[in-house]
């Protein structure tokens, strides 16, 4: 596996693969790999001849007071795991490489970044769209694979890809879960033992929503959200940042919850860790 830390070294390798007619699959990540990341890498490997994984804890997508400094990092372990997963190239630029002095451009996907996580994390999705656009330009992938846990991110990146004519085939990979249902996330490692147990309330709430719709077909969203809120509140120290039922394509709020709608939630555990999850009803 080739490890590249700067863009000027990346370009010749990408050009060579393009000349050889190889297709390139990109998995953008912030590192600290878990089974969810490895599944994305395997998917990229299935789709394309060459797999590129980027590791970059992108400062522009963290707000003031968020976890940029303490975000878990483990480069050597990640490199080993990526190698074992059959990744061809690991791109791990520094913040100075991505945002050199004088950098001033930002990409904003206007409507899709307003609701859900966008409300409590202003600027977050501009940071995501900007860094992914840069990665698309640097890696020139045929395909890019993202996890569906970050459903809003995926919707917004699809929109950016279409709006800015990147022409990348964007693939969403289903959420990979722990045995008890907790969605895999690098942030799960902030949880202590008790918090880890209570964090399953996100999954429990989603399962409740799915069951309700299977039984009743259509339920007023206000009522469903109340029930999901109760389940979240049963978790010791759990506080919902939001619980929403939206159209999965437009992310617009729905009044009636029914089959095919997306239920998404973000929950603070002990006001310390913020986790997200979602499911199609
Ligand atoms: O999902 C993530 O890990 C990040 O938001 C991404 C897509 C790598 C951009 O920094």
Tab-separated table of C-alpha atoms and ligand atoms in Angstrom:
chain	number	residue	atom	x	y	z
A	1	UNK	CA	0.000	0.000	0.000
A	2	UNK	CA	1.334	3.407	-0.969
A	3	UNK	CA	1.181	6.108	1.719
A	4	UNK	CA	1.109	9.685	0.448
A	5	UNK	CA	1.102	12.777	2.635
A	6	UNK	CA	1.032	15.527	0.051
A	7	UNK	CA	-0.929	16.370	-3.020
A	8	UNK	CA	2.106	16.823	-5.249
A	9	UNK	CA	3.035	13.167	-4.678
A	10	UNK	CA	-0.540	12.011	-5.195
A	11	UNK	CA	-0.981	13.527	-8.658
A	12	UNK	CA	1.597	11.393	-10.557
A	13	UNK	CA	0.187	8.152	-9.103
A	14	UNK	CA	-3.378	9.113	-10.038
A	15	UNK	CA	-2.234	10.108	-13.554
A	16	UNK	CA	-0.459	6.792	-13.973
A	17	UNK	CA	-3.558	4.815	-12.974
A	18	UNK	CA	-5.695	6.917	-15.327
A	19	UNK	CA	-3.229	6.294	-18.196
A	20	UNK	CA	-3.425	2.556	-17.480
A	21	UNK	CA	-7.215	2.755	-17.701
A	22	UNK	CA	-7.721	1.829	-14.019
A	23	UNK	CA	-10.879	2.912	-12.244
A	24	UNK	CA	-10.431	4.592	-8.856
A	25	UNK	CA	-12.671	4.213	-5.807
A	26	UNK	CA	-12.314	6.778	-3.008
A	27	UNK	CA	-13.277	6.387	0.636
A	28	UNK	CA	-12.899	9.736	2.438
A	29	UNK	CA	-12.490	9.262	6.219
A	30	UNK	CA	-11.279	10.999	9.348
A	31	UNK	CA	-9.464	7.833	10.447
A	32	UNK	CA	-9.674	5.779	13.639
A	33	UNK	CA	-11.062	2.916	11.640
A	34	UNK	CA	-13.770	0.520	12.749
A	35	UNK	CA	-15.656	-2.214	10.906
A	36	UNK	CA	-17.877	0.443	9.267
A	37	UNK	CA	-14.881	2.042	7.530
A	38	UNK	CA	-13.539	-1.344	6.479
A	39	UNK	CA	-16.902	-2.168	4.868
A	40	UNK	CA	-16.672	1.070	2.834
A	41	UNK	CA	-13.167	0.118	1.685
A	42	UNK	CA	-14.346	-3.352	0.660
A	43	UNK	CA	-17.213	-1.815	-1.302
A	44	UNK	CA	-14.811	0.540	-3.110
A	45	UNK	CA	-12.569	-2.454	-3.859
A	46	UNK	CA	-15.505	-4.313	-5.410
A	47	UNK	CA	-16.459	-1.343	-7.581
A	48	UNK	CA	-13.053	-0.220	-8.836
A	49	UNK	CA	-9.568	-1.427	-9.804
A	50	UNK	CA	-7.803	0.834	-7.302
A	51	UNK	CA	-8.936	1.933	-3.842
A	52	UNK	CA	-7.798	5.211	-2.325
A	53	UNK	CA	-8.608	6.014	1.304
A	54	UNK	CA	-8.070	9.486	2.705
A	55	UNK	CA	-7.512	10.180	6.384
A	56	UNK	CA	-7.964	13.814	7.297
A	57	UNK	CA	-9.479	15.212	10.482
A	58	UNK	CA	-10.903	18.219	8.713
A	59	UNK	CA	-10.729	21.301	10.988
A	60	UNK	CA	-13.295	23.142	8.851
A	61	UNK	CA	-16.115	20.798	9.793
A	62	UNK	CA	-15.684	21.229	13.566
A	63	UNK	CA	-17.347	24.161	15.317
A	64	UNK	CA	-15.991	26.065	18.340
A	65	UNK	CA	-16.184	23.850	21.448
A	66	UNK	CA	-16.478	20.646	19.400
A	67	UNK	CA	-14.073	17.708	19.600
A	68	UNK	CA	-11.430	18.634	16.955
A	69	UNK	CA	-8.484	18.387	19.375
A	70	UNK	CA	-9.578	15.213	21.088
A	71	UNK	CA	-10.931	13.472	17.971
A	72	UNK	CA	-9.329	9.992	18.141
A	73	UNK	CA	-6.303	9.519	15.904
A	74	UNK	CA	-4.308	6.364	15.335
A	75	UNK	CA	-2.374	6.539	12.094
A	76	UNK	CA	-0.211	3.406	12.355
A	77	UNK	CA	-3.116	1.172	13.325
A	78	UNK	CA	-5.262	2.700	10.548
A	79	UNK	CA	-2.524	2.154	7.970
A	80	UNK	CA	-2.232	-1.504	9.005
A	81	UNK	CA	-6.014	-2.026	8.799
A	82	UNK	CA	-6.244	-0.288	5.418
A	83	UNK	CA	-3.427	-2.462	4.090
A	84	UNK	CA	-5.185	-5.603	5.308
A	85	UNK	CA	-8.404	-4.399	3.662
A	86	UNK	CA	-6.594	-4.287	0.300
A	87	UNK	CA	-6.389	-0.489	-0.012
A	88	UNK	CA	-3.923	0.609	-2.715
A	89	UNK	CA	-3.191	4.138	-1.546
A	90	UNK	CA	-3.644	5.964	1.736
A	91	UNK	CA	-3.729	9.736	1.411
A	92	UNK	CA	-3.110	11.499	4.726
A	93	UNK	CA	-2.535	15.217	4.170
A	94	UNK	CA	-1.842	17.777	6.904
A	95	UNK	CA	-4.201	20.726	7.538
A	96	UNK	CA	-1.512	23.033	6.039
A	97	UNK	CA	-1.473	20.918	2.886
A	98	UNK	CA	-5.251	21.106	2.489
A	99	UNK	CA	-5.687	24.709	3.625
A	100	UNK	CA	-2.445	26.577	2.949
A	101	UNK	CA	-1.992	30.199	4.010
A	102	UNK	CA	-4.345	32.409	2.073
A	103	UNK	CA	-6.911	29.677	1.475
A	104	UNK	CA	-10.373	31.259	1.156
A	105	UNK	CA	-12.887	29.118	-0.750
A	106	UNK	CA	-15.879	27.341	0.743
A	107	UNK	CA	-18.659	25.276	-0.790
A	108	UNK	CA	-22.147	25.512	0.635
A	109	UNK	CA	-24.986	23.196	-0.342
A	110	UNK	CA	-27.658	25.580	0.750
A	111	UNK	CA	-30.938	23.880	1.588
A	112	UNK	CA	-29.804	20.382	2.458
A	113	UNK	CA	-27.403	21.721	5.072
A	114	UNK	CA	-30.041	23.717	7.007
A	115	UNK	CA	-32.009	21.156	9.042
A	116	UNK	CA	-31.151	18.158	11.239
A	117	UNK	CA	-27.448	18.268	12.192
A	118	UNK	CA	-27.039	21.561	10.330
A	119	UNK	CA	-29.123	23.343	13.004
A	120	UNK	CA	-26.896	22.458	15.912
A	121	UNK	CA	-23.642	22.398	13.932
A	122	UNK	CA	-23.599	25.626	11.900
A	123	UNK	CA	-20.894	25.587	9.228
A	124	UNK	CA	-20.284	21.853	9.628
A	125	UNK	CA	-21.620	20.849	6.227
A	126	UNK	CA	-19.799	23.662	4.419
A	127	UNK	CA	-16.627	22.172	5.862
A	128	UNK	CA	-17.620	18.684	4.716
A	129	UNK	CA	-18.619	19.771	1.190
A	130	UNK	CA	-15.438	21.821	0.806
A	131	UNK	CA	-13.058	19.064	1.843
A	132	UNK	CA	-14.838	16.407	-0.215
A	133	UNK	CA	-14.771	18.660	-3.292
A	134	UNK	CA	-11.028	19.078	-2.778
A	135	UNK	CA	-10.591	15.315	-2.394
A	136	UNK	CA	-12.625	14.699	-5.564
A	137	UNK	CA	-10.327	17.081	-7.452
A	138	UNK	CA	-7.160	15.569	-6.013
A	139	UNK	CA	-8.069	11.886	-6.360
A	140	UNK	CA	-10.353	12.142	-9.420
A	141	UNK	CA	-12.313	9.077	-8.366
A	142	UNK	CA	-14.788	7.211	-10.578
A	143	UNK	CA	-16.651	6.130	-7.444
A	144	UNK	CA	-16.777	7.392	-3.861
A	145	UNK	CA	-18.263	5.426	-0.967
A	146	UNK	CA	-19.819	7.032	2.130
A	147	UNK	CA	-21.646	5.528	5.107
A	148	UNK	CA	-25.393	5.995	5.450
A	149	UNK	CA	-25.063	6.783	9.157
A	150	UNK	CA	-24.253	10.324	8.014
A	151	UNK	CA	-27.399	10.405	5.909
A	152	UNK	CA	-27.573	14.184	5.614
A	153	UNK	CA	-23.916	14.330	4.595
A	154	UNK	CA	-24.553	11.734	1.899
A	155	UNK	CA	-27.613	13.580	0.527
A	156	UNK	CA	-25.726	16.862	0.441
A	157	UNK	CA	-22.645	15.368	-1.228
A	158	UNK	CA	-24.833	13.803	-3.920
A	159	UNK	CA	-26.310	17.256	-4.542
A	160	UNK	CA	-22.869	18.886	-4.677
A	161	UNK	CA	-21.642	16.184	-7.044
A	162	UNK	CA	-24.547	16.890	-9.397
A	163	UNK	CA	-24.485	20.687	-9.040
A	164	UNK	CA	-20.754	20.994	-9.648
A	165	UNK	CA	-20.568	18.297	-12.365
A	166	UNK	CA	-18.013	16.127	-10.606
A	167	UNK	CA	-19.489	13.066	-12.303
A	168	UNK	CA	-18.466	10.769	-9.449
A	169	UNK	CA	-20.616	7.701	-8.856
A	170	UNK	CA	-21.551	8.146	-5.190
A	171	UNK	CA	-22.438	4.995	-3.289
A	172	UNK	CA	-24.087	4.937	0.140
A	173	UNK	CA	-23.177	1.963	2.286
A	174	UNK	CA	-25.681	0.630	4.875
A	175	UNK	CA	-24.942	1.377	8.522
A	176	UNK	CA	-22.704	-1.189	10.211
A	177	UNK	CA	-23.849	-1.899	13.774
A	178	UNK	CA	-22.468	-3.421	16.960
A	179	UNK	CA	-24.202	-6.582	18.248
A	180	UNK	CA	-26.679	-4.589	20.364
A	181	UNK	CA	-27.567	-2.294	17.461
A	182	UNK	CA	-25.394	0.755	18.240
A	183	UNK	CA	-24.206	2.252	14.949
A	184	UNK	CA	-20.423	2.048	14.610
A	185	UNK	CA	-18.730	5.428	15.018
A	186	UNK	CA	-15.244	6.591	15.929
A	187	UNK	CA	-16.939	8.718	18.602
A	188	UNK	CA	-18.257	5.594	20.414
A	189	UNK	CA	-14.857	5.309	21.992
A	190	UNK	CA	-15.570	8.449	24.072
A	191	UNK	CA	-18.243	6.428	25.947
A	192	UNK	CA	-17.465	4.812	29.305
A	193	UNK	CA	-18.958	1.409	30.111
A	194	UNK	CA	-22.294	2.657	31.440
A	195	UNK	CA	-22.663	5.236	28.672
A	196	UNK	CA	-21.898	2.571	26.083
A	197	UNK	CA	-24.831	0.532	27.440
A	198	UNK	CA	-27.277	3.441	27.446
A	199	UNK	CA	-26.190	4.564	23.945
A	200	UNK	CA	-28.322	1.746	22.561
A	201	UNK	CA	-31.357	4.041	23.160
A	202	UNK	CA	-30.859	5.533	19.663
A	203	UNK	CA	-31.257	2.130	18.044
A	204	UNK	CA	-34.151	1.210	20.359
A	205	UNK	CA	-35.988	4.391	19.351
A	206	UNK	CA	-35.470	3.671	15.638
A	207	UNK	CA	-36.656	0.090	16.054
A	208	UNK	CA	-39.758	1.353	17.843
A	209	UNK	CA	-40.501	3.699	14.940
A	210	UNK	CA	-40.106	0.907	12.394
A	211	UNK	CA	-42.394	-1.375	14.413
A	212	UNK	CA	-45.076	1.323	14.800
A	213	UNK	CA	-45.179	1.986	11.052
A	214	UNK	CA	-45.284	-1.742	10.300
A	215	UNK	CA	-48.339	-1.997	12.629
A	216	UNK	CA	-50.193	1.215	11.850
A	217	UNK	CA	-48.947	2.312	8.382
A	218	UNK	CA	-49.465	6.047	9.044
A	219	UNK	CA	-48.976	7.995	12.286
A	220	UNK	CA	-48.832	11.771	12.892
A	221	UNK	CA	-45.142	12.648	13.179
A	222	UNK	CA	-45.731	14.648	16.385
A	223	UNK	CA	-47.080	11.537	18.083
A	224	UNK	CA	-44.334	9.240	16.825
A	225	UNK	CA	-41.625	11.686	17.881
A	226	UNK	CA	-43.146	11.875	21.387
A	227	UNK	CA	-42.856	8.105	21.686
A	228	UNK	CA	-39.283	8.057	20.412
A	229	UNK	CA	-38.426	10.905	22.784
A	230	UNK	CA	-39.711	8.784	25.712
A	231	UNK	CA	-37.454	5.910	24.680
A	232	UNK	CA	-34.435	8.201	24.454
A	233	UNK	CA	-35.263	9.710	27.862
A	234	UNK	CA	-35.277	6.229	29.415
A	235	UNK	CA	-31.529	6.061	28.720
A	236	UNK	CA	-29.633	7.417	31.766
A	237	UNK	CA	-28.167	10.821	30.842
A	238	UNK	CA	-29.552	10.732	27.280
A	239	UNK	CA	-30.914	13.944	25.789
A	240	UNK	CA	-32.173	14.228	22.229
A	241	UNK	CA	-30.640	17.064	20.209
A	242	UNK	CA	-33.274	16.350	17.571
A	243	UNK	CA	-35.595	13.596	16.431
A	244	UNK	CA	-37.075	14.117	12.977
A	245	UNK	CA	-39.072	12.354	10.308
A	246	UNK	CA	-38.099	13.617	6.863
A	247	UNK	CA	-38.322	12.829	3.190
A	248	UNK	CA	-35.095	10.888	2.465
A	249	UNK	CA	-34.470	12.750	-0.817
A	250	UNK	CA	-35.221	16.354	0.167
A	251	UNK	CA	-34.764	16.002	3.964
A	252	UNK	CA	-37.947	18.070	4.363
A	253	UNK	CA	-39.961	17.484	7.561
A	254	UNK	CA	-43.037	15.305	7.188
A	255	UNK	CA	-46.348	15.638	9.004
A	256	UNK	CA	-47.325	12.022	8.670
A	257	UNK	CA	-44.862	9.215	9.325
A	258	UNK	CA	-45.251	6.392	6.837
A	259	UNK	CA	-43.314	3.684	5.064
A	260	UNK	CA	-40.305	5.033	3.165
A	261	UNK	CA	-39.806	8.130	5.355
A	262	UNK	CA	-36.474	8.637	7.114
A	263	UNK	CA	-36.345	8.924	10.871
A	264	UNK	CA	-33.133	10.544	12.051
A	265	UNK	CA	-31.927	11.497	15.501
A	266	UNK	CA	-28.980	12.966	17.367
A	267	UNK	CA	-28.587	12.279	21.076
A	268	UNK	CA	-26.224	13.689	23.688
A	269	UNK	CA	-25.010	11.159	26.240
A	270	UNK	CA	-24.245	12.909	29.544
A	271	UNK	CA	-23.852	16.147	27.542
A	272	UNK	CA	-20.480	14.732	26.563
A	273	UNK	CA	-20.844	12.679	23.431
A	274	UNK	CA	-23.213	13.420	20.566
A	275	UNK	CA	-24.238	10.380	18.513
A	276	UNK	CA	-26.404	10.191	15.392
A	277	UNK	CA	-28.374	7.393	13.765
A	278	UNK	CA	-31.201	6.948	11.271
A	279	UNK	CA	-33.422	4.410	9.584
A	280	UNK	CA	-35.907	4.236	6.756
A	281	UNK	CA	-39.339	3.450	8.201
B	1	LIG	O1	-17.793	11.250	7.327
B	1	LIG	C1	-16.651	11.683	7.565
B	1	LIG	O2	-15.808	11.010	8.178
B	1	LIG	C2	-16.264	13.081	7.101
B	1	LIG	O3	-17.326	13.958	7.234
B	1	LIG	C3	-15.683	13.125	5.685
B	1	LIG	C4	-16.701	12.692	4.647
B	1	LIG	C5	-14.456	12.253	5.611
B	1	LIG	C6	-15.263	14.563	5.338
B	1	LIG	O4	-14.295	15.026	6.219
